[in-house]
Amino acid sequence: MKAIYMDNSATTPVKQEVLEAMIPYFTTYYGNASSIHGFGQEAKAVLEASRETVAKTLNAPAECFYFTAGGSESDNWALKGVMRANKAKGKHLITSKVEHHAILHTCQALEKEGFEVTYLDVDEDGRIRLDELEAAIRPDTLLISIMFINNEIGTMMPIEEIGRIAKAHKILFHTDAVQAYGNIRIDVDALNIDMLSISAHKVYGPKGIGGLYIRKGIRIQNLIEGGAQERRRRAGTENIPGIVGFAKAAELAHADLEGHVARLSALRDRLVKGVMDSVPYAKYNGHPTLRHPGNVNIAFQYIEGEGLLLLLNAKGIQASSGSACTSGSLDPSHVLMSIGLSHEIAHGSLRLSLGDFNTEEEVDYTIEAVGEVVERLRAMSPLYDRVKGGN
Ligand SMILES: *Cc1c(COP(=O)(O)O)cnc(C)c1O
């Protein structure tokens, strides 16, 4: 049986071109970018060329882009770095209830340090309300951090409007753009974004490498102390093969971004229609149109997500229920709870996240498999039996 990978929001495979670009930097050009000798200078040159490549995809100057070990580190750095560096000016931060745990758990850590955090509610599609954002702003608010695209339900936040509000109030605006990057064109200037987190392994690059854009002039503390790498802001010998792979992945993602979005959304719409047309008592979660081109999140009544995942896995389909980080825990997803789903319905949710390697045949097979599996699970549910019986 062929494996069908529909968990691209958890991570993506590394593209062949990306891998090939990386290999020489493990074996031939393996110098430390801080070394004076020729090997070191070669590493330094490719490091700066890669920075230029990635920064360009954000319309950012290269010197404002810093490599990190991934999205989680970038989120930690942005929030802890800005709050700690500016605590004489304020102690308040605004975020949302549907952020990735890299943001939410960082906020909780900051609260233990004495900072204050407002967690905005979202509407039933998963978007914050702008009037509530405005109302939450205080004289001591330093930072607004709202994700670009949600990793569970795919909903896009009103980033342009948030940027405008932040700028009008002279508050810094950070966005976790890990899911958005490579799926929508991002211009940090046009959107008034002051800081932005991205990660390579969500765009067909390697794991363990990411980056943070920091607008020029922002006061931010270091998170990782040590050597003078990354203009003295992020210590540690640079992960040159990872950085080269990240740059290649960034380049490929932006060479035909519109084509990628068109292909992916066509597959997504086919999958959603197929499942929603054939399975009763199902709810399509997230915004109907303002969403990630590959994200499908559907909640099925009268079943458990774990059972669904196991039976789909037995049919070769790799999927997720809620976020990868929460699977294994019995708590329903904080995102699904925030959009107003009940515990039971949230538990019966399925996330299928499509990527560049999925095909129409895989989508059609999945539609059929989901229908069969849901029916099988419901056949075992006494509750569903009563619903069908009409009592
Ligand atoms: C995957 C993800 C992260 C974490 O990125 P890592 O590189 O895995 O640390 C953060 N935020 C969002 C929205 C994500 O999807």
mmCIF file of C-alpha atoms and ligand atoms in Angstrom:
data_model
loop_
_atom_site.group_PDB
_atom_site.id
_atom_site.type_symbol
_atom_site.label_atom_id
_atom_site.label_comp_id
_atom_site.label_asym_id
_atom_site.label_seq_id
_atom_site.Cartn_x
_atom_site.Cartn_y
_atom_site.Cartn_z
ATOM 1 C CA MET A 1 0.000 0.000 0.000
ATOM 2 C CA LYS A 2 1.220 3.445 -0.928
ATOM 3 C CA ALA A 3 1.498 6.019 1.839
ATOM 4 C CA ILE A 4 -0.491 9.189 1.261
ATOM 5 C CA TYR A 5 0.975 12.111 3.145
ATOM 6 C CA MET A 6 -1.623 14.705 4.115
ATOM 7 C CA ASP A 7 0.100 16.268 7.105
ATOM 8 C CA ASN A 8 2.032 19.047 5.375
ATOM 9 C CA SER A 9 1.153 21.564 8.087
ATOM 10 C CA ALA A 10 3.110 19.419 10.565
ATOM 11 C CA THR A 11 6.109 19.242 8.266
ATOM 12 C CA THR A 12 6.930 18.869 4.563
ATOM 13 C CA PRO A 13 9.354 16.578 2.766
ATOM 14 C CA VAL A 14 12.629 18.156 1.641
ATOM 15 C CA LYS A 15 12.547 18.775 -2.116
ATOM 16 C CA GLN A 16 15.205 17.017 -4.175
ATOM 17 C CA GLU A 17 16.702 20.325 -5.395
ATOM 18 C CA VAL A 18 16.927 21.504 -1.783
ATOM 19 C CA LEU A 19 18.739 18.360 -0.682
ATOM 20 C CA GLU A 20 21.139 18.575 -3.616
ATOM 21 C CA ALA A 21 21.952 22.194 -2.822
ATOM 22 C CA MET A 22 22.724 21.229 0.784
ATOM 23 C CA ILE A 23 24.968 18.192 0.304
ATOM 24 C CA PRO A 24 28.208 19.972 -0.686
ATOM 25 C CA TYR A 25 27.977 22.035 2.491
ATOM 26 C CA PHE A 26 28.260 18.918 4.630
ATOM 27 C CA THR A 27 31.175 17.359 2.823
ATOM 28 C CA THR A 28 33.142 19.849 0.710
ATOM 29 C CA TYR A 29 32.446 23.375 1.909
ATOM 30 C CA TYR A 30 32.194 22.545 5.586
ATOM 31 C CA GLY A 31 34.074 25.532 6.974
ATOM 32 C CA ASN A 32 32.990 27.552 10.002
ATOM 33 C CA ALA A 33 31.726 30.920 8.771
ATOM 34 C CA SER A 34 33.677 32.646 11.566
ATOM 35 C CA SER A 35 37.043 31.273 10.414
ATOM 36 C CA ILE A 36 39.551 33.509 8.628
ATOM 37 C CA HIS A 37 40.795 30.850 6.197
ATOM 38 C CA GLY A 38 39.416 30.116 2.756
ATOM 39 C CA PHE A 39 36.954 27.423 3.890
ATOM 40 C CA GLY A 40 35.565 29.845 6.449
ATOM 41 C CA GLN A 41 35.261 32.651 3.933
ATOM 42 C CA GLU A 42 33.394 30.364 1.528
ATOM 43 C CA ALA A 43 30.916 29.512 4.285
ATOM 44 C CA LYS A 44 30.562 33.202 5.151
ATOM 45 C CA ALA A 45 29.853 34.086 1.524
ATOM 46 C CA VAL A 46 27.115 31.475 1.091
ATOM 47 C CA LEU A 47 25.641 32.468 4.479
ATOM 48 C CA GLU A 48 25.237 36.081 3.368
ATOM 49 C CA ALA A 49 23.975 35.117 -0.093
ATOM 50 C CA SER A 50 21.358 32.881 1.539
ATOM 51 C CA ARG A 51 20.313 35.656 3.903
ATOM 52 C CA GLU A 52 19.861 37.927 0.886
ATOM 53 C CA THR A 53 17.722 35.300 -0.882
ATOM 54 C CA VAL A 54 15.374 34.685 2.049
ATOM 55 C CA ALA A 55 15.099 38.374 3.043
ATOM 56 C CA LYS A 56 14.170 39.278 -0.528
ATOM 57 C CA THR A 57 11.108 36.997 -0.380
ATOM 58 C CA LEU A 58 9.822 39.198 2.470
ATOM 59 C CA ASN A 59 10.827 42.454 0.806
ATOM 60 C CA ALA A 60 13.162 42.976 3.767
ATOM 61 C CA PRO A 61 16.763 44.216 3.821
ATOM 62 C CA ALA A 62 19.159 41.290 4.336
ATOM 63 C CA GLU A 63 20.677 42.872 7.465
ATOM 64 C CA CYS A 64 17.257 42.705 9.170
ATOM 65 C CA PHE A 65 16.941 38.941 8.766
ATOM 66 C CA TYR A 66 18.427 36.556 11.349
ATOM 67 C CA PHE A 67 18.712 32.787 11.078
ATOM 68 C CA THR A 68 17.453 30.753 14.040
ATOM 69 C CA ALA A 69 16.860 27.064 14.760
ATOM 70 C CA GLY A 70 13.214 27.282 13.633
ATOM 71 C CA GLY A 71 9.819 28.830 14.141
ATOM 72 C CA SER A 72 9.677 28.102 17.856
ATOM 73 C CA GLU A 73 12.949 29.866 18.561
ATOM 74 C CA SER A 74 11.931 32.839 16.418
ATOM 75 C CA ASP A 75 8.644 33.185 18.318
ATOM 76 C CA ASN A 76 10.409 32.922 21.694
ATOM 77 C CA TRP A 77 13.026 35.444 20.659
ATOM 78 C CA ALA A 78 10.557 38.012 19.287
ATOM 79 C CA LEU A 79 8.346 38.006 22.366
ATOM 80 C CA LYS A 80 10.881 37.557 25.165
ATOM 81 C CA GLY A 81 13.442 39.766 23.428
ATOM 82 C CA VAL A 82 11.148 42.753 22.941
ATOM 83 C CA MET A 83 9.303 42.540 26.265
ATOM 84 C CA ARG A 84 12.496 42.191 28.326
ATOM 85 C CA ALA A 85 14.375 44.896 26.435
ATOM 86 C CA ASN A 86 11.566 47.445 26.765
ATOM 87 C CA LYS A 87 10.175 46.747 30.214
ATOM 88 C CA ALA A 88 10.932 50.277 31.385
ATOM 89 C CA LYS A 89 8.369 51.455 28.804
ATOM 90 C CA GLY A 90 5.611 48.942 29.410
ATOM 91 C CA LYS A 91 4.643 45.435 30.396
ATOM 92 C CA HIS A 92 1.626 44.575 28.241
ATOM 93 C CA LEU A 93 1.413 42.266 25.249
ATOM 94 C CA ILE A 94 -1.621 41.393 23.102
ATOM 95 C CA THR A 95 -2.000 38.045 21.355
ATOM 96 C CA SER A 96 -4.845 35.666 20.471
ATOM 97 C CA LYS A 97 -6.227 32.460 21.932
ATOM 98 C CA VAL A 98 -5.523 30.475 18.757
ATOM 99 C CA GLU A 99 -1.762 30.996 18.474
ATOM 100 C CA HIS A 100 0.725 28.136 18.153
ATOM 101 C CA HIS A 101 2.060 26.877 21.483
ATOM 102 C CA ALA A 102 5.412 28.498 20.664
ATOM 103 C CA ILE A 103 3.601 31.798 21.231
ATOM 104 C CA LEU A 104 1.108 30.787 23.936
ATOM 105 C CA HIS A 105 3.629 29.032 26.168
ATOM 106 C CA THR A 106 6.084 31.910 25.700
ATOM 107 C CA CYS A 107 3.355 34.306 26.838
ATOM 108 C CA GLN A 108 2.741 32.161 29.913
ATOM 109 C CA ALA A 109 6.467 32.255 30.697
ATOM 110 C CA LEU A 110 6.432 36.053 30.330
ATOM 111 C CA GLU A 111 3.460 36.308 32.703
ATOM 112 C CA LYS A 112 5.577 34.498 35.314
ATOM 113 C CA GLU A 113 8.199 37.233 34.828
ATOM 114 C CA GLY A 114 5.585 39.882 35.639
ATOM 115 C CA PHE A 115 4.432 40.847 32.148
ATOM 116 C CA GLU A 116 0.714 41.079 31.384
ATOM 117 C CA VAL A 117 -0.895 39.398 28.396
ATOM 118 C CA THR A 118 -4.309 39.866 26.759
ATOM 119 C CA TYR A 119 -5.465 36.798 24.829
ATOM 120 C CA LEU A 120 -8.033 37.934 22.256
ATOM 121 C CA ASP A 121 -11.026 35.750 21.438
ATOM 122 C CA VAL A 122 -11.726 34.818 17.829
ATOM 123 C CA ASP A 123 -14.966 34.580 15.856
ATOM 124 C CA GLU A 124 -16.397 31.279 14.622
ATOM 125 C CA ASP A 125 -14.073 31.351 11.603
ATOM 126 C CA GLY A 126 -11.007 31.882 13.792
ATOM 127 C CA ARG A 127 -10.317 35.588 13.184
ATOM 128 C CA ILE A 128 -9.761 38.187 15.890
ATOM 129 C CA ARG A 129 -12.151 41.149 15.938
ATOM 130 C CA LEU A 130 -10.445 44.460 15.212
ATOM 131 C CA ASP A 131 -12.620 46.456 17.628
ATOM 132 C CA GLU A 132 -11.585 44.074 20.409
ATOM 133 C CA LEU A 133 -7.947 44.558 19.455
ATOM 134 C CA GLU A 134 -8.336 48.348 19.610
ATOM 135 C CA ALA A 135 -10.122 48.072 22.958
ATOM 136 C CA ALA A 136 -7.340 45.898 24.403
ATOM 137 C CA ILE A 137 -4.622 48.469 23.690
ATOM 138 C CA ARG A 138 -3.288 50.189 26.823
ATOM 139 C CA PRO A 139 -0.759 52.977 27.323
ATOM 140 C CA ASP A 140 1.768 50.318 28.417
ATOM 141 C CA THR A 141 1.171 47.934 25.492
ATOM 142 C CA LEU A 142 4.538 47.135 23.874
ATOM 143 C CA LEU A 143 3.696 44.448 21.394
ATOM 144 C CA ILE A 144 0.924 42.791 19.402
ATOM 145 C CA SER A 145 1.647 39.229 18.243
ATOM 146 C CA ILE A 146 -0.972 37.665 15.977
ATOM 147 C CA MET A 147 -0.315 34.709 13.686
ATOM 148 C CA PHE A 148 -0.633 35.137 9.909
ATOM 149 C CA ILE A 149 -2.313 31.785 9.166
ATOM 150 C CA ASN A 150 -3.538 29.298 11.753
ATOM 151 C CA ASN A 151 -1.835 25.898 11.663
ATOM 152 C CA GLU A 152 -4.931 23.900 12.629
ATOM 153 C CA ILE A 153 -7.865 25.456 10.797
ATOM 154 C CA GLY A 154 -5.951 27.410 8.142
ATOM 155 C CA THR A 155 -7.680 30.726 8.827
ATOM 156 C CA MET A 156 -5.879 33.868 7.734
ATOM 157 C CA MET A 157 -5.894 36.749 10.210
ATOM 158 C CA PRO A 158 -6.611 40.362 9.096
ATOM 159 C CA ILE A 159 -2.872 41.098 9.056
ATOM 160 C CA GLU A 160 -3.016 44.310 7.022
ATOM 161 C CA GLU A 161 -5.578 45.858 9.375
ATOM 162 C CA ILE A 162 -3.659 44.724 12.468
ATOM 163 C CA GLY A 163 -0.505 46.281 11.032
ATOM 164 C CA ARG A 164 -2.339 49.548 10.484
ATOM 165 C CA ILE A 165 -3.737 49.592 14.023
ATOM 166 C CA ALA A 166 -0.333 48.761 15.549
ATOM 167 C CA LYS A 167 1.349 51.502 13.562
ATOM 168 C CA ALA A 168 -1.309 54.106 14.452
ATOM 169 C CA HIS A 169 -0.758 53.342 18.147
ATOM 170 C CA LYS A 170 3.048 53.087 17.812
ATOM 171 C CA ILE A 171 2.999 49.506 19.079
ATOM 172 C CA LEU A 172 5.280 46.819 17.654
ATOM 173 C CA PHE A 173 3.643 44.111 15.559
ATOM 174 C CA HIS A 174 5.027 40.570 15.390
ATOM 175 C CA THR A 175 3.461 37.800 13.321
ATOM 176 C CA ASP A 176 4.097 34.057 13.337
ATOM 177 C CA ALA A 177 4.084 33.518 9.573
ATOM 178 C CA VAL A 178 5.295 29.904 9.644
ATOM 179 C CA GLN A 179 2.153 28.623 7.864
ATOM 180 C CA ALA A 180 1.760 31.655 5.622
ATOM 181 C CA TYR A 181 5.269 31.698 4.216
ATOM 182 C CA GLY A 182 5.325 30.222 0.723
ATOM 183 C CA ASN A 183 1.523 30.259 0.566
ATOM 184 C CA ILE A 184 0.942 33.988 0.187
ATOM 185 C CA ARG A 185 3.263 36.813 -0.884
ATOM 186 C CA ILE A 186 4.496 38.705 2.156
ATOM 187 C CA ASP A 187 5.805 42.257 2.122
ATOM 188 C CA VAL A 188 6.796 43.341 5.624
ATOM 189 C CA ASP A 189 6.720 47.032 4.670
ATOM 190 C CA ALA A 190 3.360 47.038 2.920
ATOM 191 C CA LEU A 191 1.846 45.133 5.860
ATOM 192 C CA ASN A 192 3.549 47.194 8.602
ATOM 193 C CA ILE A 193 5.037 44.059 10.124
ATOM 194 C CA ASP A 194 7.879 44.802 12.575
ATOM 195 C CA MET A 195 8.912 41.205 13.307
ATOM 196 C CA LEU A 196 8.078 37.965 11.524
ATOM 197 C CA SER A 197 8.859 34.299 12.236
ATOM 198 C CA ILE A 198 9.349 31.654 9.547
ATOM 199 C CA SER A 199 10.574 28.059 9.419
ATOM 200 C CA ALA A 200 12.167 26.070 6.590
ATOM 201 C CA HIS A 201 10.602 22.657 7.210
ATOM 202 C CA LYS A 202 7.092 23.913 6.455
ATOM 203 C CA VAL A 203 8.162 24.964 2.931
ATOM 204 C CA TYR A 204 10.027 21.849 1.740
ATOM 205 C CA GLY A 205 13.272 22.841 3.453
ATOM 206 C CA PRO A 206 15.162 21.049 6.237
ATOM 207 C CA LYS A 207 14.110 20.873 9.890
ATOM 208 C CA GLY A 208 15.901 22.859 12.582
ATOM 209 C CA ILE A 209 16.380 26.073 10.637
ATOM 210 C CA GLY A 210 14.216 29.176 10.548
ATOM 211 C CA GLY A 211 14.459 32.899 10.815
ATOM 212 C CA LEU A 212 13.249 36.096 12.383
ATOM 213 C CA TYR A 213 12.836 39.388 10.556
ATOM 214 C CA ILE A 214 13.464 42.333 12.892
ATOM 215 C CA ARG A 215 12.760 45.825 11.582
ATOM 216 C CA LYS A 216 15.730 48.124 11.862
ATOM 217 C CA GLY A 217 15.910 50.076 15.115
ATOM 218 C CA ILE A 218 13.847 47.743 17.301
ATOM 219 C CA ARG A 219 15.205 47.230 20.814
ATOM 220 C CA ILE A 220 15.393 43.499 21.400
ATOM 221 C CA GLN A 221 17.378 41.362 23.844
ATOM 222 C CA ASN A 222 19.302 38.311 22.756
ATOM 223 C CA LEU A 223 17.814 34.916 23.490
ATOM 224 C CA ILE A 224 20.912 32.802 22.746
ATOM 225 C CA GLU A 225 24.126 34.242 24.187
ATOM 226 C CA GLY A 226 27.613 33.236 23.106
ATOM 227 C CA GLY A 227 29.731 34.115 20.097
ATOM 228 C CA ALA A 228 29.356 37.071 17.763
ATOM 229 C CA GLN A 229 27.357 35.324 15.025
ATOM 230 C CA GLU A 230 24.324 36.944 13.347
ATOM 231 C CA ARG A 231 25.632 40.455 14.010
ATOM 232 C CA ARG A 232 26.033 39.618 17.726
ATOM 233 C CA ARG A 233 22.331 38.919 18.113
ATOM 234 C CA ARG A 234 22.100 35.139 17.895
ATOM 235 C CA ALA A 235 25.063 33.072 18.983
ATOM 236 C CA GLY A 236 26.066 29.638 17.716
ATOM 237 C CA THR A 237 28.003 28.310 14.746
ATOM 238 C CA GLU A 238 25.770 28.839 11.731
ATOM 239 C CA ASN A 239 23.974 25.793 10.349
ATOM 240 C CA ILE A 240 25.313 26.370 6.845
ATOM 241 C CA PRO A 241 23.797 23.270 5.153
ATOM 242 C CA GLY A 242 20.439 24.122 6.755
ATOM 243 C CA ILE A 243 20.709 27.759 5.734
ATOM 244 C CA VAL A 244 21.586 26.830 2.143
ATOM 245 C CA GLY A 245 18.603 24.449 2.082
ATOM 246 C CA PHE A 246 16.332 27.128 3.540
ATOM 247 C CA ALA A 247 17.402 29.603 0.845
ATOM 248 C CA LYS A 248 16.827 27.039 -1.909
ATOM 249 C CA ALA A 249 13.391 26.177 -0.519
ATOM 250 C CA ALA A 250 12.532 29.889 -0.229
ATOM 251 C CA GLU A 251 13.591 30.475 -3.815
ATOM 252 C CA LEU A 252 11.556 27.519 -5.139
ATOM 253 C CA ALA A 253 8.491 28.534 -3.093
ATOM 254 C CA HIS A 254 8.529 32.035 -4.550
ATOM 255 C CA ALA A 255 9.422 31.170 -8.147
ATOM 256 C CA ASP A 256 5.825 30.099 -8.847
ATOM 257 C CA LEU A 257 3.898 30.928 -5.694
ATOM 258 C CA GLU A 258 0.670 31.748 -7.546
ATOM 259 C CA GLY A 259 0.812 28.447 -9.448
ATOM 260 C CA HIS A 260 1.396 26.556 -6.214
ATOM 261 C CA VAL A 261 -1.561 28.282 -4.548
ATOM 262 C CA ALA A 262 -3.831 27.615 -7.544
ATOM 263 C CA ARG A 263 -2.919 23.909 -7.719
ATOM 264 C CA LEU A 264 -3.211 23.401 -3.989
ATOM 265 C CA SER A 265 -6.525 25.207 -3.580
ATOM 266 C CA ALA A 266 -8.039 23.210 -6.450
ATOM 267 C CA LEU A 267 -7.056 19.977 -4.679
ATOM 268 C CA ARG A 268 -8.313 21.325 -1.366
ATOM 269 C CA ASP A 269 -11.679 22.344 -2.796
ATOM 270 C CA ARG A 270 -12.073 18.933 -4.424
ATOM 271 C CA LEU A 271 -11.310 17.217 -1.115
ATOM 272 C CA VAL A 272 -13.682 19.420 0.883
ATOM 273 C CA LYS A 273 -16.520 19.036 -1.606
ATOM 274 C CA GLY A 274 -16.010 15.279 -1.838
ATOM 275 C CA VAL A 275 -16.104 14.759 1.907
ATOM 276 C CA MET A 276 -18.853 17.269 2.707
ATOM 277 C CA ASP A 277 -21.084 15.896 -0.073
ATOM 278 C CA SER A 278 -20.747 12.309 1.081
ATOM 279 C CA VAL A 279 -20.540 12.480 4.876
ATOM 280 C CA PRO A 280 -23.491 13.769 6.957
ATOM 281 C CA TYR A 281 -23.092 15.543 10.323
ATOM 282 C CA ALA A 282 -19.789 17.108 9.327
ATOM 283 C CA LYS A 283 -18.627 20.694 9.865
ATOM 284 C CA TYR A 284 -15.959 22.391 7.739
ATOM 285 C CA ASN A 285 -13.874 24.435 10.183
ATOM 286 C CA GLY A 286 -12.070 27.692 9.516
ATOM 287 C CA HIS A 287 -12.839 30.586 7.201
ATOM 288 C CA PRO A 288 -14.596 29.574 3.956
ATOM 289 C CA THR A 289 -12.262 31.597 1.708
ATOM 290 C CA LEU A 290 -9.567 33.446 3.693
ATOM 291 C CA ARG A 291 -7.493 30.364 4.436
ATOM 292 C CA HIS A 292 -4.359 28.343 3.728
ATOM 293 C CA PRO A 293 -4.555 26.828 0.212
ATOM 294 C CA GLY A 294 -3.819 23.312 1.488
ATOM 295 C CA ASN A 295 -5.682 23.200 4.798
ATOM 296 C CA VAL A 296 -8.778 21.103 5.318
ATOM 297 C CA ASN A 297 -10.218 20.791 8.821
ATOM 298 C CA ILE A 298 -13.480 18.936 9.296
ATOM 299 C CA ALA A 299 -15.229 17.942 12.516
ATOM 300 C CA PHE A 300 -17.350 14.812 12.389
ATOM 301 C CA GLN A 301 -20.054 14.341 14.981
ATOM 302 C CA TYR A 302 -20.382 11.072 16.891
ATOM 303 C CA ILE A 303 -16.786 9.889 16.458
ATOM 304 C CA GLU A 304 -13.364 10.215 18.121
ATOM 305 C CA GLY A 305 -10.465 11.772 16.215
ATOM 306 C CA GLU A 306 -7.993 9.164 17.492
ATOM 307 C CA GLY A 307 -10.007 6.283 16.068
ATOM 308 C CA LEU A 308 -10.321 8.181 12.815
ATOM 309 C CA LEU A 309 -6.561 8.715 12.576
ATOM 310 C CA LEU A 310 -5.775 5.060 13.330
ATOM 311 C CA LEU A 311 -8.207 3.720 10.735
ATOM 312 C CA LEU A 312 -7.032 6.236 8.133
ATOM 313 C CA ASN A 313 -3.435 5.285 8.914
ATOM 314 C CA ALA A 314 -4.364 1.651 8.285
ATOM 315 C CA LYS A 315 -5.460 2.801 4.821
ATOM 316 C CA GLY A 316 -2.125 4.525 4.265
ATOM 317 C CA ILE A 317 -3.345 8.062 4.939
ATOM 318 C CA GLN A 318 -1.171 10.182 7.217
ATOM 319 C CA ALA A 319 -3.343 12.863 8.764
ATOM 320 C CA SER A 320 -3.712 14.746 11.999
ATOM 321 C CA SER A 321 -6.465 15.674 14.388
ATOM 322 C CA GLY A 322 -5.872 19.222 15.563
ATOM 323 C CA SER A 323 -2.223 20.214 15.854
ATOM 324 C CA ALA A 324 0.695 17.792 15.808
ATOM 325 C CA CYS A 325 1.818 19.118 19.164
ATOM 326 C CA THR A 326 -1.461 18.307 20.902
ATOM 327 C CA SER A 327 -1.947 14.827 19.493
ATOM 328 C CA GLY A 328 -1.081 12.390 22.237
ATOM 329 C CA SER A 329 -2.849 14.616 24.710
ATOM 330 C CA LEU A 330 -6.496 14.108 25.566
ATOM 331 C CA ASP A 331 -7.348 17.789 25.764
ATOM 332 C CA PRO A 332 -9.330 19.013 22.804
ATOM 333 C CA SER A 333 -7.500 21.522 20.628
ATOM 334 C CA HIS A 334 -7.469 25.068 22.034
ATOM 335 C CA VAL A 335 -8.123 26.374 18.528
ATOM 336 C CA LEU A 336 -11.266 24.306 17.991
ATOM 337 C CA MET A 337 -12.526 25.257 21.455
ATOM 338 C CA SER A 338 -11.878 28.942 20.655
ATOM 339 C CA ILE A 339 -14.053 28.842 17.527
ATOM 340 C CA GLY A 340 -16.878 27.563 19.694
ATOM 341 C CA LEU A 341 -16.927 23.812 19.077
ATOM 342 C CA SER A 342 -18.083 21.599 21.932
ATOM 343 C CA HIS A 343 -15.645 19.080 23.458
ATOM 344 C CA GLU A 344 -17.314 16.173 21.670
ATOM 345 C CA ILE A 345 -17.261 17.761 18.241
ATOM 346 C CA ALA A 346 -13.711 19.068 18.671
ATOM 347 C CA HIS A 347 -12.630 15.513 19.498
ATOM 348 C CA GLY A 348 -13.993 14.249 16.205
ATOM 349 C CA SER A 349 -11.930 16.636 14.104
ATOM 350 C CA LEU A 350 -9.622 15.771 11.262
ATOM 351 C CA ARG A 351 -6.915 17.921 9.685
ATOM 352 C CA LEU A 352 -5.809 16.982 6.179
ATOM 353 C CA SER A 353 -3.084 19.363 5.027
ATOM 354 C CA LEU A 354 -2.161 19.102 1.370
ATOM 355 C CA GLY A 355 1.196 19.848 -0.176
ATOM 356 C CA ASP A 356 3.008 20.043 -3.502
ATOM 357 C CA PHE A 357 3.316 16.268 -3.812
ATOM 358 C CA ASN A 358 -0.352 15.345 -3.416
ATOM 359 C CA THR A 359 -2.355 14.297 -6.483
ATOM 360 C CA GLU A 360 -5.994 14.213 -7.554
ATOM 361 C CA GLU A 361 -5.941 10.414 -7.295
ATOM 362 C CA GLU A 362 -4.806 10.665 -3.686
ATOM 363 C CA VAL A 363 -7.554 13.162 -2.958
ATOM 364 C CA ASP A 364 -10.203 10.900 -4.484
ATOM 365 C CA TYR A 365 -8.902 7.881 -2.573
ATOM 366 C CA THR A 366 -8.969 9.944 0.631
ATOM 367 C CA ILE A 367 -12.554 11.103 0.085
ATOM 368 C CA GLU A 368 -13.621 7.488 -0.195
ATOM 369 C CA ALA A 369 -11.514 6.363 2.766
ATOM 370 C CA VAL A 370 -12.803 9.121 5.055
ATOM 371 C CA GLY A 371 -16.397 8.216 4.169
ATOM 372 C CA GLU A 372 -15.833 4.528 4.929
ATOM 373 C CA VAL A 373 -13.942 5.123 8.158
ATOM 374 C CA VAL A 374 -16.417 7.642 9.541
ATOM 375 C CA GLU A 375 -19.275 5.283 8.767
ATOM 376 C CA ARG A 376 -17.501 2.394 10.463
ATOM 377 C CA LEU A 377 -16.825 4.412 13.593
ATOM 378 C CA ARG A 378 -20.367 5.735 13.709
ATOM 379 C CA ALA A 379 -21.740 2.221 13.375
ATOM 380 C CA MET A 380 -20.134 1.553 16.762
ATOM 381 C CA SER A 381 -21.549 4.714 18.352
ATOM 382 C CA PRO A 382 -24.752 4.257 20.380
ATOM 383 C CA LEU A 383 -25.373 7.991 20.069
ATOM 384 C CA TYR A 384 -25.318 7.886 16.278
ATOM 385 C CA ASP A 385 -27.630 4.916 16.310
ATOM 386 C CA ARG A 386 -30.248 7.010 18.118
ATOM 387 C CA VAL A 387 -29.790 9.976 15.755
ATOM 388 C CA LYS A 388 -30.281 7.783 12.717
ATOM 389 C CA GLY A 389 -33.264 6.116 14.334
ATOM 390 C CA GLY A 390 -34.808 9.544 14.597
ATOM 391 C CA ASN A 391 -35.325 9.538 18.385
HETATM 392 C C1 LIG B 1 5.350 24.579 12.889
HETATM 393 C C2 LIG B 1 4.948 25.888 13.491
HETATM 394 C C3 LIG B 1 5.768 26.538 14.433
HETATM 395 C C4 LIG B 1 7.033 25.926 14.962
HETATM 396 O O1 LIG B 1 8.059 25.913 14.021
HETATM 397 P P1 LIG B 1 9.310 24.928 14.251
HETATM 398 O O2 LIG B 1 10.254 25.282 13.167
HETATM 399 O O3 LIG B 1 8.757 23.540 14.120
HETATM 400 O O4 LIG B 1 9.844 25.211 15.612
HETATM 401 C C5 LIG B 1 5.361 27.754 14.914
HETATM 402 N N1 LIG B 1 4.216 28.328 14.500
HETATM 403 C C6 LIG B 1 3.405 27.741 13.593
HETATM 404 C C7 LIG B 1 2.166 28.446 13.167
HETATM 405 C C8 LIG B 1 3.736 26.505 13.069
HETATM 406 O O5 LIG B 1 2.931 25.928 12.182
#
